[in-house]
Tab-separated table of C-alpha atoms in Angstrom:
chain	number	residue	atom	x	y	z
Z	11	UNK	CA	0.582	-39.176	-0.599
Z	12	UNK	CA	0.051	-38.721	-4.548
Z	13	UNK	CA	-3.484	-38.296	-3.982
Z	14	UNK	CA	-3.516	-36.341	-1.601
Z	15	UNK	CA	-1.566	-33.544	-2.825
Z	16	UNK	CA	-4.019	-33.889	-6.031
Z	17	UNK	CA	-6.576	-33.622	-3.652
Z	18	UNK	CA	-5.527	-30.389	-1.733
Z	19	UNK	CA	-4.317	-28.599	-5.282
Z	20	UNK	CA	-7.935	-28.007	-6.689
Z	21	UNK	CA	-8.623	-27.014	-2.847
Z	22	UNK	CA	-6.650	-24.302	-2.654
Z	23	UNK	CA	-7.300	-22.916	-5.796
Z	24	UNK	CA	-10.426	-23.285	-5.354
Z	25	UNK	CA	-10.024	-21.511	-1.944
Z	26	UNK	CA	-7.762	-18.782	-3.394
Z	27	UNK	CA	-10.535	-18.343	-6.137
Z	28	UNK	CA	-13.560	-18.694	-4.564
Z	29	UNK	CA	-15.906	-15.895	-2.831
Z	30	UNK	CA	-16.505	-15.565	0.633
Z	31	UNK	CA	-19.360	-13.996	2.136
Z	32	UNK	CA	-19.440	-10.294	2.904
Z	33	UNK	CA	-18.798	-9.002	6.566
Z	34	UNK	CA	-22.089	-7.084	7.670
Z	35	UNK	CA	-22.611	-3.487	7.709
Z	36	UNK	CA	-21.320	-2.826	10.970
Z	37	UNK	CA	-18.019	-4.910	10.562
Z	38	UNK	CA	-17.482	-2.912	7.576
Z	39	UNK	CA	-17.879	0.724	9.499
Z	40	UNK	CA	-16.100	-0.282	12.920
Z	41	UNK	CA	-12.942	-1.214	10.475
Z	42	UNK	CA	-13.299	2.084	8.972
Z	43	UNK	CA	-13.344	4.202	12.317
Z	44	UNK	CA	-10.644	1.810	13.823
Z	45	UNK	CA	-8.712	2.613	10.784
Z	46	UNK	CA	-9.334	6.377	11.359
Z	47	UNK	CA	-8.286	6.320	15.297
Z	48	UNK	CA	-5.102	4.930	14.102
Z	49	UNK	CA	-4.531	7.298	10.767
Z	50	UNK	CA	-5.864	11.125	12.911
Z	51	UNK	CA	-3.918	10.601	16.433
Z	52	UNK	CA	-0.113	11.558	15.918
Z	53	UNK	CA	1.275	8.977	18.181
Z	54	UNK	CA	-0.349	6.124	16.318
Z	55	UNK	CA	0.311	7.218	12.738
Z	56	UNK	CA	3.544	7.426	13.820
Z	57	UNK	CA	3.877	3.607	13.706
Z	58	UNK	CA	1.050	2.366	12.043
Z	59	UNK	CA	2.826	5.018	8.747
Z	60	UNK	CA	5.317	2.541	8.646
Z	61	UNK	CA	2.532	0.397	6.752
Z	62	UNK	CA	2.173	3.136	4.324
Z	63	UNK	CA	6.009	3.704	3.740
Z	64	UNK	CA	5.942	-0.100	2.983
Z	65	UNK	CA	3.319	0.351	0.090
Z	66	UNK	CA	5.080	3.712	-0.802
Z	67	UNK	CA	8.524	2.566	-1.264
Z	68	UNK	CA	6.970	-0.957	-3.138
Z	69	UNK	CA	4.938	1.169	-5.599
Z	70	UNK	CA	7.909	3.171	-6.535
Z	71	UNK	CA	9.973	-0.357	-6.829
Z	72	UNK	CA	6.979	-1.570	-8.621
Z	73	UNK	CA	6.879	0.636	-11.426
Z	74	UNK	CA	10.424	0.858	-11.970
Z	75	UNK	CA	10.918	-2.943	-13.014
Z	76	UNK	CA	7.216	-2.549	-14.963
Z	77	UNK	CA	9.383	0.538	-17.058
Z	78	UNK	CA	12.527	-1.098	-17.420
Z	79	UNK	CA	14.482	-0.049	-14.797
Z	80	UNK	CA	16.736	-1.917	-12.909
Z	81	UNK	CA	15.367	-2.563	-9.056
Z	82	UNK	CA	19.016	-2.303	-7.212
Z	83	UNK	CA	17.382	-2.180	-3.349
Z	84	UNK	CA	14.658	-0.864	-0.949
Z	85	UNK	CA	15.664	0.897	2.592
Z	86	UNK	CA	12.830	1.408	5.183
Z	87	UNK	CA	14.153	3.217	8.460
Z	88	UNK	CA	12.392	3.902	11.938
Z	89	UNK	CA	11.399	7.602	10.936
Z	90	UNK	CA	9.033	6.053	8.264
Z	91	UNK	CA	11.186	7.680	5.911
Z	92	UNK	CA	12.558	5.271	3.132
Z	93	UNK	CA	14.510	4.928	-0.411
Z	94	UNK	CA	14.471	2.872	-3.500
Z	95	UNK	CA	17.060	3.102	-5.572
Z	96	UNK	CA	16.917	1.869	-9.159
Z	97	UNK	CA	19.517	1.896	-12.244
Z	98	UNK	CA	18.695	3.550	-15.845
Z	99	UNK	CA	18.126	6.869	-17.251
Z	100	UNK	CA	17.835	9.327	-15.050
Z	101	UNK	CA	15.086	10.984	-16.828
Z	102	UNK	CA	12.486	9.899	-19.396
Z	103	UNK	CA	8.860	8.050	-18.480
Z	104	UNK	CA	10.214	5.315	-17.119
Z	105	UNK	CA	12.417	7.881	-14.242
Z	106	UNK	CA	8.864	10.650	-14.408
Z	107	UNK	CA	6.001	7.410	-13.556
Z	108	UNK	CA	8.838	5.710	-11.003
Z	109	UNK	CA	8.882	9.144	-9.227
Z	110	UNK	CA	5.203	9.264	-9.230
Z	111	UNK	CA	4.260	6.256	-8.205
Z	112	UNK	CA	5.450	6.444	-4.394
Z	113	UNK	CA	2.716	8.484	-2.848
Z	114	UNK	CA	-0.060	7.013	-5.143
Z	115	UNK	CA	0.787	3.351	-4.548
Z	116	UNK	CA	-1.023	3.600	-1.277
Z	117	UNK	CA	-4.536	4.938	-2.247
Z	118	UNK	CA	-4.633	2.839	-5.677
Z	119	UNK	CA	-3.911	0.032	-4.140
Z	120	UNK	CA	-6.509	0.636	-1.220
Z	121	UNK	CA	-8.719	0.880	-4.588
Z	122	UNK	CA	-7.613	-2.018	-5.814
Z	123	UNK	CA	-8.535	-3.807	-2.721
Z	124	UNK	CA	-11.554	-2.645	-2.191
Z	125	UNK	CA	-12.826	-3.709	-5.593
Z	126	UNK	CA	-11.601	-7.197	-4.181
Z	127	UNK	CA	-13.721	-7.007	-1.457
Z	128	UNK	CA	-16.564	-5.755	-3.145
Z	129	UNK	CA	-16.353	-8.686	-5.382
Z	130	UNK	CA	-15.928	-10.950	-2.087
Z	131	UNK	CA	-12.412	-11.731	-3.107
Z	132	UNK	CA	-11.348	-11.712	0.699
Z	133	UNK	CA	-8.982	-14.576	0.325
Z	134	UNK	CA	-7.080	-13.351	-2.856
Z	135	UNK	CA	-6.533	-10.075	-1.603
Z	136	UNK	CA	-4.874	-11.513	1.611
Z	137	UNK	CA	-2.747	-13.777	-0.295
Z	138	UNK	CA	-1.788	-11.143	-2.730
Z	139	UNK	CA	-0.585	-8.749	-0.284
Z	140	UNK	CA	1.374	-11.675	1.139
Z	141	UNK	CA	2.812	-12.732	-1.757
Z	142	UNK	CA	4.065	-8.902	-2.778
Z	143	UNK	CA	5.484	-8.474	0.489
Z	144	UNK	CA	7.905	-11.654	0.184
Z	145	UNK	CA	8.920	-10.398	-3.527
Z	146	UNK	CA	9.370	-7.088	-1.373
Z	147	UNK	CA	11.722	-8.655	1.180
Z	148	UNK	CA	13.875	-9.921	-1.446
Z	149	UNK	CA	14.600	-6.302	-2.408
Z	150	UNK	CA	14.982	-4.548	0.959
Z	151	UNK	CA	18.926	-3.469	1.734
Z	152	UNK	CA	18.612	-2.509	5.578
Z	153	UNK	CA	18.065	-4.713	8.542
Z	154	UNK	CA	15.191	-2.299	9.575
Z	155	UNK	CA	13.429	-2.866	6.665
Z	156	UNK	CA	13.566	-6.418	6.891
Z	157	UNK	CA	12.214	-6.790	9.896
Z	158	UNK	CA	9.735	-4.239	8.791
Z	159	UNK	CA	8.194	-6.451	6.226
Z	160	UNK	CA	8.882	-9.492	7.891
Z	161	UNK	CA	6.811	-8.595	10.500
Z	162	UNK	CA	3.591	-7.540	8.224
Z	163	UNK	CA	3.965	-10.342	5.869
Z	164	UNK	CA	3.964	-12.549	9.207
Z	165	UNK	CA	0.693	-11.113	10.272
Z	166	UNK	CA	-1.297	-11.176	6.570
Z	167	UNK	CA	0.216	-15.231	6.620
Z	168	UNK	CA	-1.226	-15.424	10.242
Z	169	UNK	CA	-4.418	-14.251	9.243
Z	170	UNK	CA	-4.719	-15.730	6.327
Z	171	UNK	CA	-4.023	-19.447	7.538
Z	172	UNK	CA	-5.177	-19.948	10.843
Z	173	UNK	CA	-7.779	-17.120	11.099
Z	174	UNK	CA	-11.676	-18.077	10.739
Z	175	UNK	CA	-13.461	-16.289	8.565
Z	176	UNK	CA	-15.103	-13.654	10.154
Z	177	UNK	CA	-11.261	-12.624	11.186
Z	178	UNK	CA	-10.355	-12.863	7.720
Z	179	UNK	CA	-12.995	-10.235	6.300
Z	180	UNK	CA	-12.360	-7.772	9.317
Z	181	UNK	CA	-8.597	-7.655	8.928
Z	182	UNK	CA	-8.597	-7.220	5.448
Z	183	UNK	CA	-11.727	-4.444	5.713
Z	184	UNK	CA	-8.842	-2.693	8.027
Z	185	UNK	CA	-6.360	-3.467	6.093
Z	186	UNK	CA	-7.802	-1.705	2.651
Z	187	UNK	CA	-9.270	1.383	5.058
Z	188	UNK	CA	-6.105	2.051	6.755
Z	189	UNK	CA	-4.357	2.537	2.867
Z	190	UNK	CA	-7.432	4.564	1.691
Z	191	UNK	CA	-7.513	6.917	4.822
Z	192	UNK	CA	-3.977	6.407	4.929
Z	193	UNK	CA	-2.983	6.979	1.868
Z	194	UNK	CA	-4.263	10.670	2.227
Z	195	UNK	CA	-2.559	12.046	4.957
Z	196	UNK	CA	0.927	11.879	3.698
Z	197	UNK	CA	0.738	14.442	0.843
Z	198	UNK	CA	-0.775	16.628	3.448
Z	199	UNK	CA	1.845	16.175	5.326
Z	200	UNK	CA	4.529	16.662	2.371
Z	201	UNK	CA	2.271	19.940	1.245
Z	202	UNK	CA	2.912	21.438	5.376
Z	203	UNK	CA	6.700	20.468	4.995
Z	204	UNK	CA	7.193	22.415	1.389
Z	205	UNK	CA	5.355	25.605	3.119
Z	206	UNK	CA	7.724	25.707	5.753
Z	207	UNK	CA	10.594	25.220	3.051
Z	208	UNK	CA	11.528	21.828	3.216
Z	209	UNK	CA	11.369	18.685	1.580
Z	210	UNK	CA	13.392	20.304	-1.300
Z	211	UNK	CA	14.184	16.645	-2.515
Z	212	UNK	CA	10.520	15.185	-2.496
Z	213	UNK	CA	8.873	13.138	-4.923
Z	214	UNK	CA	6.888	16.144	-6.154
Z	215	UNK	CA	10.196	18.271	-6.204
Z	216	UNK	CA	11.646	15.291	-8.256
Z	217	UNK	CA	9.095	14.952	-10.567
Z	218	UNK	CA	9.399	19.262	-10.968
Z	219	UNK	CA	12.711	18.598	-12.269
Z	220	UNK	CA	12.362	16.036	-14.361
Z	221	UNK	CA	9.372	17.555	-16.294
Z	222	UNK	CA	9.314	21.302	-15.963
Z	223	UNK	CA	5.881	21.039	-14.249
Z	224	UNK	CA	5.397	22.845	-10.351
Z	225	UNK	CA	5.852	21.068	-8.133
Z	226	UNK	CA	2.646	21.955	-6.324
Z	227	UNK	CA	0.953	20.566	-10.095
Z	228	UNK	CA	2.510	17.223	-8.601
Z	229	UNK	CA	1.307	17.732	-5.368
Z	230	UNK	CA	-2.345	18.691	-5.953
Z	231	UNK	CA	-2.069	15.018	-8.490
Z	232	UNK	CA	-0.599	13.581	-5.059
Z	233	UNK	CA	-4.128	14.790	-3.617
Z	234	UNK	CA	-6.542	14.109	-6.613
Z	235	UNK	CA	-5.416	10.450	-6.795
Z	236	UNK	CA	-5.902	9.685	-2.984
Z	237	UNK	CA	-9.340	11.339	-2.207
Z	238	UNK	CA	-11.003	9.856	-5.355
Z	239	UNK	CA	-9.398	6.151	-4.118
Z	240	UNK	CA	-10.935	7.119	-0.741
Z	241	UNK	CA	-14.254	8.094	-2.087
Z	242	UNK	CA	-14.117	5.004	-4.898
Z	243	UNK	CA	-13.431	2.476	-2.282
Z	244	UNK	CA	-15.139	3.539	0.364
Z	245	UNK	CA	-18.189	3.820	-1.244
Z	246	UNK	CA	-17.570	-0.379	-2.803
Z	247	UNK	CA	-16.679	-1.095	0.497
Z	248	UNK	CA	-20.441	0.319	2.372
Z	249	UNK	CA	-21.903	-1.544	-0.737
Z	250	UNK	CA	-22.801	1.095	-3.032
């Protein structure tokens, strides 16, 4: 028994270390317009931008325990919408780059993952995500939510144990698409709300009051950060 957990130790590190072969060219383009049919259509993104809220919500909890903050809880609810609430001043960097972070999370880390892939790190980045969505669950106050996560940890654990490894490279190709074209369409969708006059508590409104910079200055950031993460990654992940 001894030897053979010493055995299968080095294995999977070796395993979680190791590069695996890139997908070809077409696997890598049918994930990206697969991701696209689900991001354009309305009644998709509708459910598939509960993926994004997920990443959204994390990258604000994120950055608040990397700035000192304390994490109290994570709500995600069935209109996408969500909250993360977190304890210390309620202004300062740490309160400005925890405001900030929600609505880049999803883009940077799309870039983030698609420097994995480029590097063939297909393994890592499926065990990562895995592993930040069960430190996610830990955090998230709202039976919703739980299920929520529960649901697309379940799938990356799926994938990443029992799938071969052609499965492997196309999920997470659709995986890292879906949060680069993903990632866009939300402050588009945040810019459309503020013209009509809502979304008067928004990130961007937030981050207006807590640093005496327009809101649209926040916004067009909102924009900068996921167009260059779609034209950074997308361009590692076609191989250039």
């Amino acid at each position: 028994m001894a030897s053979t957990a010493a055995t299968a130790l080095p294995d999977l590190w070796d395993r979680l270390t190791g590069t695996q072969p890139d997908p070809e060219l077409w696997v890598v383009v049918a994930t990206a317009l697969a991701a696209l049919a689900v991001v354009v259509p309305h009644t998709l993104w509708r459910v598939a931008r509960n993926a994004i809220t997920i990443a959204h919500e994390g990258g604000h909890g994120l950055v608040a325990l990397l700035t000192g903050r304390t994490l109290t809880g994570i709500q995600l609810h069935s209109d996408t919408s969500g909250l993360t609430v977190s304890r210390g001043k309620p202004y300062g960097l740490g309160m400005i780059l925890t405001a900030a972070a929600g609505y880049t999370a999803p883009p940077l880390l799309g870039l983030g993952g698609a420097a994995l892939l480029a590097a063939g790190r297909i393994t890592l980045l499926l065990w990562a995500a895995t592993a930040l969505l069960l430190a996610m669950l830990v955090m998230i106050r709202n039976a919703y939510g739980v299920l929520t996560v529960v649901l697309t940890g379940g799938t990356f654990l799926l994938v990443s144990w029992l799938a071969g490894s052609q499965v492997q490279a196309a999920f997470a190709y659709a995986v890292v698409w879906f949060l680069l074209l993903g990632g866009v369409r939300p402050a588009f969708e945040l810019q459309a709300k503020r013209s009509r006059g809502g979304a008067g508590d928004s990130d961007a409104d937030q981050l207006a009051r807590l640093t005496h910079v327009p809101a649209g200055l926040w916004l067009f950031l909102f924009h900068a950060v996921s167009l260059c993460s779609l034209m950074g990654g997308g361009r590692w992940l076609l191989g250039g």
